[in-house]
PDB file of C-alpha atoms in Angstrom:
ATOM      1  CA  MET A   1      92.492 124.521 102.152  1.00  0.00           C
ATOM      2  CA  LYS A   2      92.627 121.343 100.306  1.00  0.00           C
ATOM      3  CA  LYS A   3      89.295 119.554  99.635  1.00  0.00           C
ATOM      4  CA  ILE A   4      88.943 115.750  98.977  1.00  0.00           C
ATOM      5  CA  THR A   5      85.941 113.504  98.458  1.00  0.00           C
ATOM      6  CA  LEU A   6      86.527 109.854  99.746  1.00  0.00           C
ATOM      7  CA  ILE A   7      84.474 107.029  99.415  1.00  0.00           C
ATOM      8  CA  HIS A   8      84.507 103.905 101.256  1.00  0.00           C
ATOM      9  CA  THR A   9      82.676 100.413 101.708  1.00  0.00           C
ATOM     10  CA  VAL A  10      84.558  99.151 105.007  1.00  0.00           C
ATOM     11  CA  ARG A  11      83.879 101.365 107.890  1.00  0.00           C
ATOM     12  CA  SER A  12      87.378 100.508 109.379  1.00  0.00           C
ATOM     13  CA  ILE A  13      89.006 102.509 106.525  1.00  0.00           C
ATOM     14  CA  TYR A  14      86.352 105.098 106.676  1.00  0.00           C
ATOM     15  CA  ASP A  15      87.818 105.297 110.732  1.00  0.00           C
ATOM     16  CA  SER A  16      91.516 105.003 109.919  1.00  0.00           C
ATOM     17  CA  PHE A  17      92.157 106.587 106.450  1.00  0.00           C
ATOM     18  CA  PRO A  18      91.443 110.039 106.678  1.00  0.00           C
ATOM     19  CA  SER A  19      93.466 110.890 109.551  1.00  0.00           C
ATOM     20  CA  THR A  20      96.324 108.677 108.035  1.00  0.00           C
ATOM     21  CA  LEU A  21      96.414 110.936 104.853  1.00  0.00           C
ATOM     22  CA  GLU A  22      95.877 114.293 106.477  1.00  0.00           C
ATOM     23  CA  GLU A  23      98.951 113.660 108.735  1.00  0.00           C
ATOM     24  CA  ALA A  24     100.877 112.508 105.696  1.00  0.00           C
ATOM     25  CA  MET A  25      99.948 115.824 103.913  1.00  0.00           C
ATOM     26  CA  GLY A  26     100.948 117.659 106.660  1.00  0.00           C
ATOM     27  CA  GLU A  27      98.131 120.129 106.880  1.00  0.00           C
ATOM     28  CA  LYS A  28      94.247 120.389 107.772  1.00  0.00           C
ATOM     29  CA  ILE A  29      92.601 119.205 104.606  1.00  0.00           C
ATOM     30  CA  GLU A  30      88.331 119.651 104.183  1.00  0.00           C
ATOM     31  CA  MET A  31      87.184 116.094 103.749  1.00  0.00           C
ATOM     32  CA  THR A  32      83.564 114.793 102.999  1.00  0.00           C
ATOM     33  CA  ASN A  33      83.338 110.689 103.724  1.00  0.00           C
ATOM     34  CA  VAL A  34      81.005 108.836 101.927  1.00  0.00           C
ATOM     35  CA  VAL A  35      80.656 105.379 103.408  1.00  0.00           C
ATOM     36  CA  ASP A  36      78.665 103.033 101.150  1.00  0.00           C
ATOM     37  CA  GLU A  37      78.748  99.693 102.453  1.00  0.00           C
ATOM     38  CA  ILE A  38      76.155  98.233 100.341  1.00  0.00           C
ATOM     39  CA  LEU A  39      78.069  98.494  96.794  1.00  0.00           C
ATOM     40  CA  VAL A  40      80.083  95.462  98.101  1.00  0.00           C
ATOM     41  CA  SER A  41      77.114  93.450 100.222  1.00  0.00           C
ATOM     42  CA  ASN A  42      75.027  94.076  97.373  1.00  0.00           C
ATOM     43  CA  THR A  43      77.451  92.964  94.579  1.00  0.00           C
ATOM     44  CA  ASN A  44      78.112  89.977  96.721  1.00  0.00           C
ATOM     45  CA  LYS A  45      74.123  89.008  97.374  1.00  0.00           C
ATOM     46  CA  LYS A  46      73.541  89.454  93.740  1.00  0.00           C
ATOM     47  CA  GLY A  47      76.638  87.941  92.100  1.00  0.00           C
ATOM     48  CA  CYS A  48      77.846  90.623  89.922  1.00  0.00           C
ATOM     49  CA  PHE A  49      78.477  94.543  90.058  1.00  0.00           C
ATOM     50  CA  ASN A  50      74.895  95.259  88.317  1.00  0.00           C
ATOM     51  CA  ASP A  51      73.560  98.622  86.860  1.00  0.00           C
ATOM     52  CA  TRP A  52      71.746  99.438  90.219  1.00  0.00           C
ATOM     53  CA  ASN A  53      75.326  99.564  91.654  1.00  0.00           C
ATOM     54  CA  ARG A  54      76.875 101.419  88.995  1.00  0.00           C
ATOM     55  CA  GLU A  55      74.323 104.006  89.234  1.00  0.00           C
ATOM     56  CA  ARG A  56      74.603 104.078  93.340  1.00  0.00           C
ATOM     57  CA  LEU A  57      78.468 104.442  92.693  1.00  0.00           C
ATOM     58  CA  LEU A  58      78.098 107.321  90.423  1.00  0.00           C
ATOM     59  CA  ALA A  59      76.048 109.364  92.486  1.00  0.00           C
ATOM     60  CA  ASP A  60      78.546 108.620  95.185  1.00  0.00           C
ATOM     61  CA  LEU A  61      81.582 109.867  92.958  1.00  0.00           C
ATOM     62  CA  ARG A  62      79.489 112.988  92.288  1.00  0.00           C
ATOM     63  CA  VAL A  63      79.166 114.273  95.599  1.00  0.00           C
ATOM     64  CA  ALA A  64      82.867 115.835  94.930  1.00  0.00           C
ATOM     65  CA  GLU A  65      80.849 117.715  92.193  1.00  0.00           C
ATOM     66  CA  GLU A  66      78.336 119.135  94.742  1.00  0.00           C
ATOM     67  CA  GLU A  67      81.083 119.537  97.341  1.00  0.00           C
ATOM     68  CA  ASP A  68      83.318 121.168  94.868  1.00  0.00           C
ATOM     69  CA  SER A  69      86.182 118.958  95.880  1.00  0.00           C
ATOM     70  CA  ASP A  70      89.596 119.074  94.083  1.00  0.00           C
ATOM     71  CA  LEU A  71      89.907 115.356  93.850  1.00  0.00           C
ATOM     72  CA  VAL A  72      87.931 112.150  94.740  1.00  0.00           C
ATOM     73  CA  VAL A  73      89.835 109.316  96.290  1.00  0.00           C
ATOM     74  CA  VAL A  74      87.828 105.831  96.310  1.00  0.00           C
ATOM     75  CA  THR A  75      89.438 103.635  99.221  1.00  0.00           C
ATOM     76  CA  CYS A  76      87.732 100.373  97.910  1.00  0.00           C
ATOM     77  CA  SER A  77      90.013  98.255  95.289  1.00  0.00           C
ATOM     78  CA  SER A  78      86.899  96.025  94.189  1.00  0.00           C
ATOM     79  CA  LEU A  79      85.288  99.245  92.853  1.00  0.00           C
ATOM     80  CA  THR A  80      88.436 100.105  90.866  1.00  0.00           C
ATOM     81  CA  PRO A  81      87.254  98.495  87.398  1.00  0.00           C
ATOM     82  CA  TYR A  82      83.915 100.709  87.892  1.00  0.00           C
ATOM     83  CA  VAL A  83      85.398 103.783  89.247  1.00  0.00           C
ATOM     84  CA  LEU A  84      87.516 103.442  85.985  1.00  0.00           C
ATOM     85  CA  GLU A  85      84.411 103.038  83.509  1.00  0.00           C
ATOM     86  CA  ALA A  86      82.541 106.181  85.121  1.00  0.00           C
ATOM     87  CA  GLN A  87      85.628 108.609  85.579  1.00  0.00           C
ATOM     88  CA  ASP A  88      84.595 110.237  81.920  1.00  0.00           C
ATOM     89  CA  LYS A  89      81.203 111.129  83.572  1.00  0.00           C
ATOM     90  CA  VAL A  90      82.387 112.719  86.869  1.00  0.00           C
ATOM     91  CA  ARG A  91      83.879 116.462  86.502  1.00  0.00           C
ATOM     92  CA  LYS A  92      85.948 115.823  88.901  1.00  0.00           C
ATOM     93  CA  PRO A  93      89.812 113.799  89.183  1.00  0.00           C
ATOM     94  CA  ILE A  94      89.960 110.605  90.489  1.00  0.00           C
ATOM     95  CA  VAL A  95      92.551 108.242  92.462  1.00  0.00           C
ATOM     96  CA  THR A  96      91.664 105.000  93.107  1.00  0.00           C
ATOM     97  CA  ILE A  97      93.280 102.999  96.431  1.00  0.00           C
ATOM     98  CA  ASP A  98      94.943 100.361  94.402  1.00  0.00           C
ATOM     99  CA  CYS A  99      96.089 101.768  91.056  1.00  0.00           C
ATOM    100  CA  ALA A 100      99.593 103.044  92.292  1.00  0.00           C
ATOM    101  CA  MET A 101      99.955  99.917  94.353  1.00  0.00           C
ATOM    102  CA  CYS A 102      99.370  97.780  91.354  1.00  0.00           C
ATOM    103  CA  ARG A 103     101.490  99.569  88.789  1.00  0.00           C
ATOM    104  CA  LYS A 104     104.274  99.116  91.225  1.00  0.00           C
ATOM    105  CA  ALA A 105     103.609  95.388  91.601  1.00  0.00           C
ATOM    106  CA  ALA A 106     104.044  95.150  88.190  1.00  0.00           C
ATOM    107  CA  GLU A 107     107.161  97.130  88.013  1.00  0.00           C
ATOM    108  CA  ILE A 108     109.089  95.093  90.185  1.00  0.00           C
ATOM    109  CA  GLY A 109     107.692  91.856  90.381  1.00  0.00           C
ATOM    110  CA  GLU A 110     108.500  88.571  88.783  1.00  0.00           C
ATOM    111  CA  ARG A 111     106.404  86.477  90.770  1.00  0.00           C
ATOM    112  CA  ILE A 112     103.430  88.360  92.378  1.00  0.00           C
ATOM    113  CA  MET A 113     101.258  87.040  95.034  1.00  0.00           C
ATOM    114  CA  VAL A 114      97.753  88.738  95.309  1.00  0.00           C
ATOM    115  CA  LEU A 115      96.614  88.072  98.984  1.00  0.00           C
ATOM    116  CA  ALA A 116      93.059  89.017  99.582  1.00  0.00           C
ATOM    117  CA  THR A 117      89.880  88.815 102.538  1.00  0.00           C
ATOM    118  CA  ALA A 118      87.206  89.693  99.857  1.00  0.00           C
ATOM    119  CA  PRO A 119      86.134  87.429  97.017  1.00  0.00           C
ATOM    120  CA  THR A 120      85.118  91.059  95.474  1.00  0.00           C
ATOM    121  CA  THR A 121      88.605  92.025  95.538  1.00  0.00           C
ATOM    122  CA  VAL A 122      90.401  88.978  93.767  1.00  0.00           C
ATOM    123  CA  GLY A 123      89.421  89.719  90.359  1.00  0.00           C
ATOM    124  CA  PRO A 124      89.940  93.775  90.161  1.00  0.00           C
ATOM    125  CA  THR A 125      93.196  93.240  91.693  1.00  0.00           C
ATOM    126  CA  VAL A 126      94.816  90.628  89.413  1.00  0.00           C
ATOM    127  CA  GLY A 127      93.145  92.004  86.280  1.00  0.00           C
ATOM    128  CA  ARG A 128      94.460  95.480  87.093  1.00  0.00           C
ATOM    129  CA  ILE A 129      98.311  94.062  87.847  1.00  0.00           C
ATOM    130  CA  ASN A 130      98.126  91.944  84.494  1.00  0.00           C
ATOM    131  CA  GLY A 131      96.656  95.373  82.601  1.00  0.00           C
ATOM    132  CA  GLU A 132      99.823  96.891  84.103  1.00  0.00           C
ATOM    133  CA  LEU A 133     102.043  94.311  82.594  1.00  0.00           C
ATOM    134  CA  GLU A 134     100.572  94.032  79.104  1.00  0.00           C
ATOM    135  CA  ARG A 135     100.944  97.935  79.212  1.00  0.00           C
ATOM    136  CA  MET A 136     104.188  97.801  79.766  1.00  0.00           C
ATOM    137  CA  GLY A 137     105.169  94.527  77.867  1.00  0.00           C
ATOM    138  CA  LYS A 138     106.279  92.527  80.685  1.00  0.00           C
ATOM    139  CA  LYS A 139     105.707  89.144  81.700  1.00  0.00           C
ATOM    140  CA  ALA A 140     105.330  87.851  85.169  1.00  0.00           C
ATOM    141  CA  GLU A 141     103.518  85.324  87.320  1.00  0.00           C
ATOM    142  CA  VAL A 142     100.452  86.369  89.240  1.00  0.00           C
ATOM    143  CA  VAL A 143      98.712  84.033  91.452  1.00  0.00           C
ATOM    144  CA  SER A 144      96.089  84.686  94.110  1.00  0.00           C
ATOM    145  CA  PHE A 145      95.141  83.610  97.458  1.00  0.00           C
ATOM    146  CA  LEU A 146      92.007  84.426  99.422  1.00  0.00           C
ATOM    147  CA  ARG A 147      91.242  84.175 103.436  1.00  0.00           C
ATOM    148  CA  THR A 148      88.185  85.186 104.287  1.00  0.00           C
ATOM    149  CA  ASP A 149      88.144  84.135 107.665  1.00  0.00           C
ATOM    150  CA  ALA A 150      90.927  87.117 108.034  1.00  0.00           C
ATOM    151  CA  MET A 151      87.762  89.481 107.106  1.00  0.00           C
ATOM    152  CA  ASP A 152      85.470  87.680 109.466  1.00  0.00           C
ATOM    153  CA  ALA A 153      88.280  87.907 112.255  1.00  0.00           C
ATOM    154  CA  LEU A 154      88.706  91.719 111.411  1.00  0.00           C
ATOM    155  CA  LYS A 155      84.645  92.508 111.338  1.00  0.00           C
ATOM    156  CA  LYS A 156      85.045  91.275 115.109  1.00  0.00           C
ATOM    157  CA  GLY A 157      87.413  93.836 115.864  1.00  0.00           C
ATOM    158  CA  ASP A 158      90.390  90.918 116.156  1.00  0.00           C
ATOM    159  CA  VAL A 159      93.105  92.986 113.884  1.00  0.00           C
ATOM    160  CA  GLU A 160      96.008  90.690 115.602  1.00  0.00           C
ATOM    161  CA  THR A 161      94.062  87.250 114.541  1.00  0.00           C
ATOM    162  CA  HIS A 162      93.752  88.853 111.059  1.00  0.00           C
ATOM    163  CA  ASP A 163      97.273  89.706 110.799  1.00  0.00           C
ATOM    164  CA  ILE A 164      98.813  86.431 111.980  1.00  0.00           C
ATOM    165  CA  ILE A 165      96.015  84.626 109.089  1.00  0.00           C
ATOM    166  CA  LEU A 166      97.538  86.116 106.295  1.00  0.00           C
ATOM    167  CA  GLY A 167     101.211  86.114 107.653  1.00  0.00           C
ATOM    168  CA  GLU A 168     100.369  82.237 107.853  1.00  0.00           C
ATOM    169  CA  GLU A 169      98.997  81.819 104.744  1.00  0.00           C
ATOM    170  CA  ALA A 170     101.716  83.816 102.850  1.00  0.00           C
ATOM    171  CA  SER A 171     104.092  81.631 104.304  1.00  0.00           C
ATOM    172  CA  LYS A 172     102.768  78.590 102.825  1.00  0.00           C
ATOM    173  CA  HIS A 173     103.542  79.528  99.330  1.00  0.00           C
ATOM    174  CA  PRO A 174     107.347  80.535  99.104  1.00  0.00           C
ATOM    175  CA  GLY A 175     108.771  82.029  96.271  1.00  0.00           C
ATOM    176  CA  PHE A 176     106.776  85.047  95.430  1.00  0.00           C
ATOM    177  CA  ASP A 177     109.311  88.253  95.353  1.00  0.00           C
ATOM    178  CA  THR A 178     106.682  90.683  95.467  1.00  0.00           C
ATOM    179  CA  ILE A 179     103.027  90.359  97.726  1.00  0.00           C
ATOM    180  CA  VAL A 180     100.164  92.455  97.220  1.00  0.00           C
ATOM    181  CA  LEU A 181      97.850  92.835 100.006  1.00  0.00           C
ATOM    182  CA  ALA A 182      94.701  93.452  97.781  1.00  0.00           C
ATOM    183  CA  GLN A 183      92.340  95.563 100.473  1.00  0.00           C
ATOM    184  CA  ALA A 184      93.239  98.913 102.450  1.00  0.00           C
ATOM    185  CA  SER A 185      91.857  97.253 105.418  1.00  0.00           C
ATOM    186  CA  MET A 186      94.625  94.417 105.332  1.00  0.00           C
ATOM    187  CA  ALA A 187      97.492  96.973 105.805  1.00  0.00           C
ATOM    188  CA  SER A 188      97.924  96.144 109.082  1.00  0.00           C
ATOM    189  CA  ALA A 189      99.308  92.798 108.162  1.00  0.00           C
ATOM    190  CA  GLN A 190     102.153  94.079 106.335  1.00  0.00           C
ATOM    191  CA  LYS A 191     104.555  93.325 109.296  1.00  0.00           C
ATOM    192  CA  LYS A 192     103.666  90.109 109.705  1.00  0.00           C
ATOM    193  CA  VAL A 193     103.826  89.187 106.069  1.00  0.00           C
ATOM    194  CA  GLU A 194     107.042  90.656 105.645  1.00  0.00           C
ATOM    195  CA  GLU A 195     108.439  88.524 108.701  1.00  0.00           C
ATOM    196  CA  ALA A 196     106.936  85.371 107.312  1.00  0.00           C
ATOM    197  CA  THR A 197     108.234  85.657 103.572  1.00  0.00           C
ATOM    198  CA  GLY A 198     111.165  88.086 103.660  1.00  0.00           C
ATOM    199  CA  SER A 199     109.406  89.303 100.324  1.00  0.00           C
ATOM    200  CA  THR A 200     108.578  92.744  99.286  1.00  0.00           C
ATOM    201  CA  VAL A 201     104.695  93.599 100.832  1.00  0.00           C
ATOM    202  CA  LEU A 202     102.819  96.264  99.282  1.00  0.00           C
ATOM    203  CA  THR A 203      99.826  97.932 100.449  1.00  0.00           C
ATOM    204  CA  SER A 204      97.276 100.114  99.180  1.00  0.00           C
ATOM    205  CA  PRO A 205      97.114 103.049 101.457  1.00  0.00           C
ATOM    206  CA  SER A 206     100.654 104.007 101.280  1.00  0.00           C
ATOM    207  CA  SER A 207     100.750 103.981  97.460  1.00  0.00           C
ATOM    208  CA  CYS A 208      97.587 106.082  97.620  1.00  0.00           C
ATOM    209  CA  ILE A 209      98.780 108.433  99.609  1.00  0.00           C
ATOM    210  CA  GLU A 210     101.785 109.091  97.363  1.00  0.00           C
ATOM    211  CA  GLU A 211      99.627 109.353  94.358  1.00  0.00           C
ATOM    212  CA  VAL A 212      97.357 112.089  96.596  1.00  0.00           C
ATOM    213  CA  LYS A 213     100.577 114.184  97.075  1.00  0.00           C
ATOM    214  CA  ALA A 214     101.734 113.921  93.796  1.00  0.00           C
ATOM    215  CA  PHE A 215      98.537 115.266  92.637  1.00  0.00           C
ATOM    216  CA  TYR A 216      99.115 118.372  94.850  1.00  0.00           C
ATOM    217  CA  GLY A 217     102.503 118.768  93.909  1.00  0.00           C
ATOM    218  CA  LYS A 218     103.833 117.359  97.303  1.00  0.00           C
ATOM    219  CA  LYS A 219     107.023 115.039  97.949  1.00  0.00           C
TER     220      LYS A 219
END
């Protein structure tokens, strides 16, 4: 049986993503879930991802070694830069939730909107897309917009309001051919944003699942 360790910082992703992944894979998977909300809350409090957070993240990643998992999947895009920093210290392959999405945005986008609901996600996502553009030798415009009130609605369980806010925000800024929903927790808004803009809207869960399937040689 395939074995995957998943690291989450948002409980709603822990509640939804593992079953979505298993369904997409078409088989039962042995999963170990680590939910570590403090990695983001402490970063917000301290204003940076400090050494304490780095040590904690590394310990979370090494759970996969203890569990002898095939793969680590990190579902928080705010963590991606620090996961990439730490990957050489972990004896298991790692997939981050947003790397495939950012790569695809760079490949197809000319004017790219990054829409986020958490401030800790904006810099890593924009930086990742710009890094992919630089690697490709391609020029494209990347602009970010932040709506923390959408996250507030989601934390209250109001998914509909969350999605409406993001659809309305995206519609205020016409002319973007590609829109990136920066966090996995925003995936529910994909349809609203597509309807509001007519743009290509990318979400990280679906891109990440394709990367996991590729790791296992599945189509």
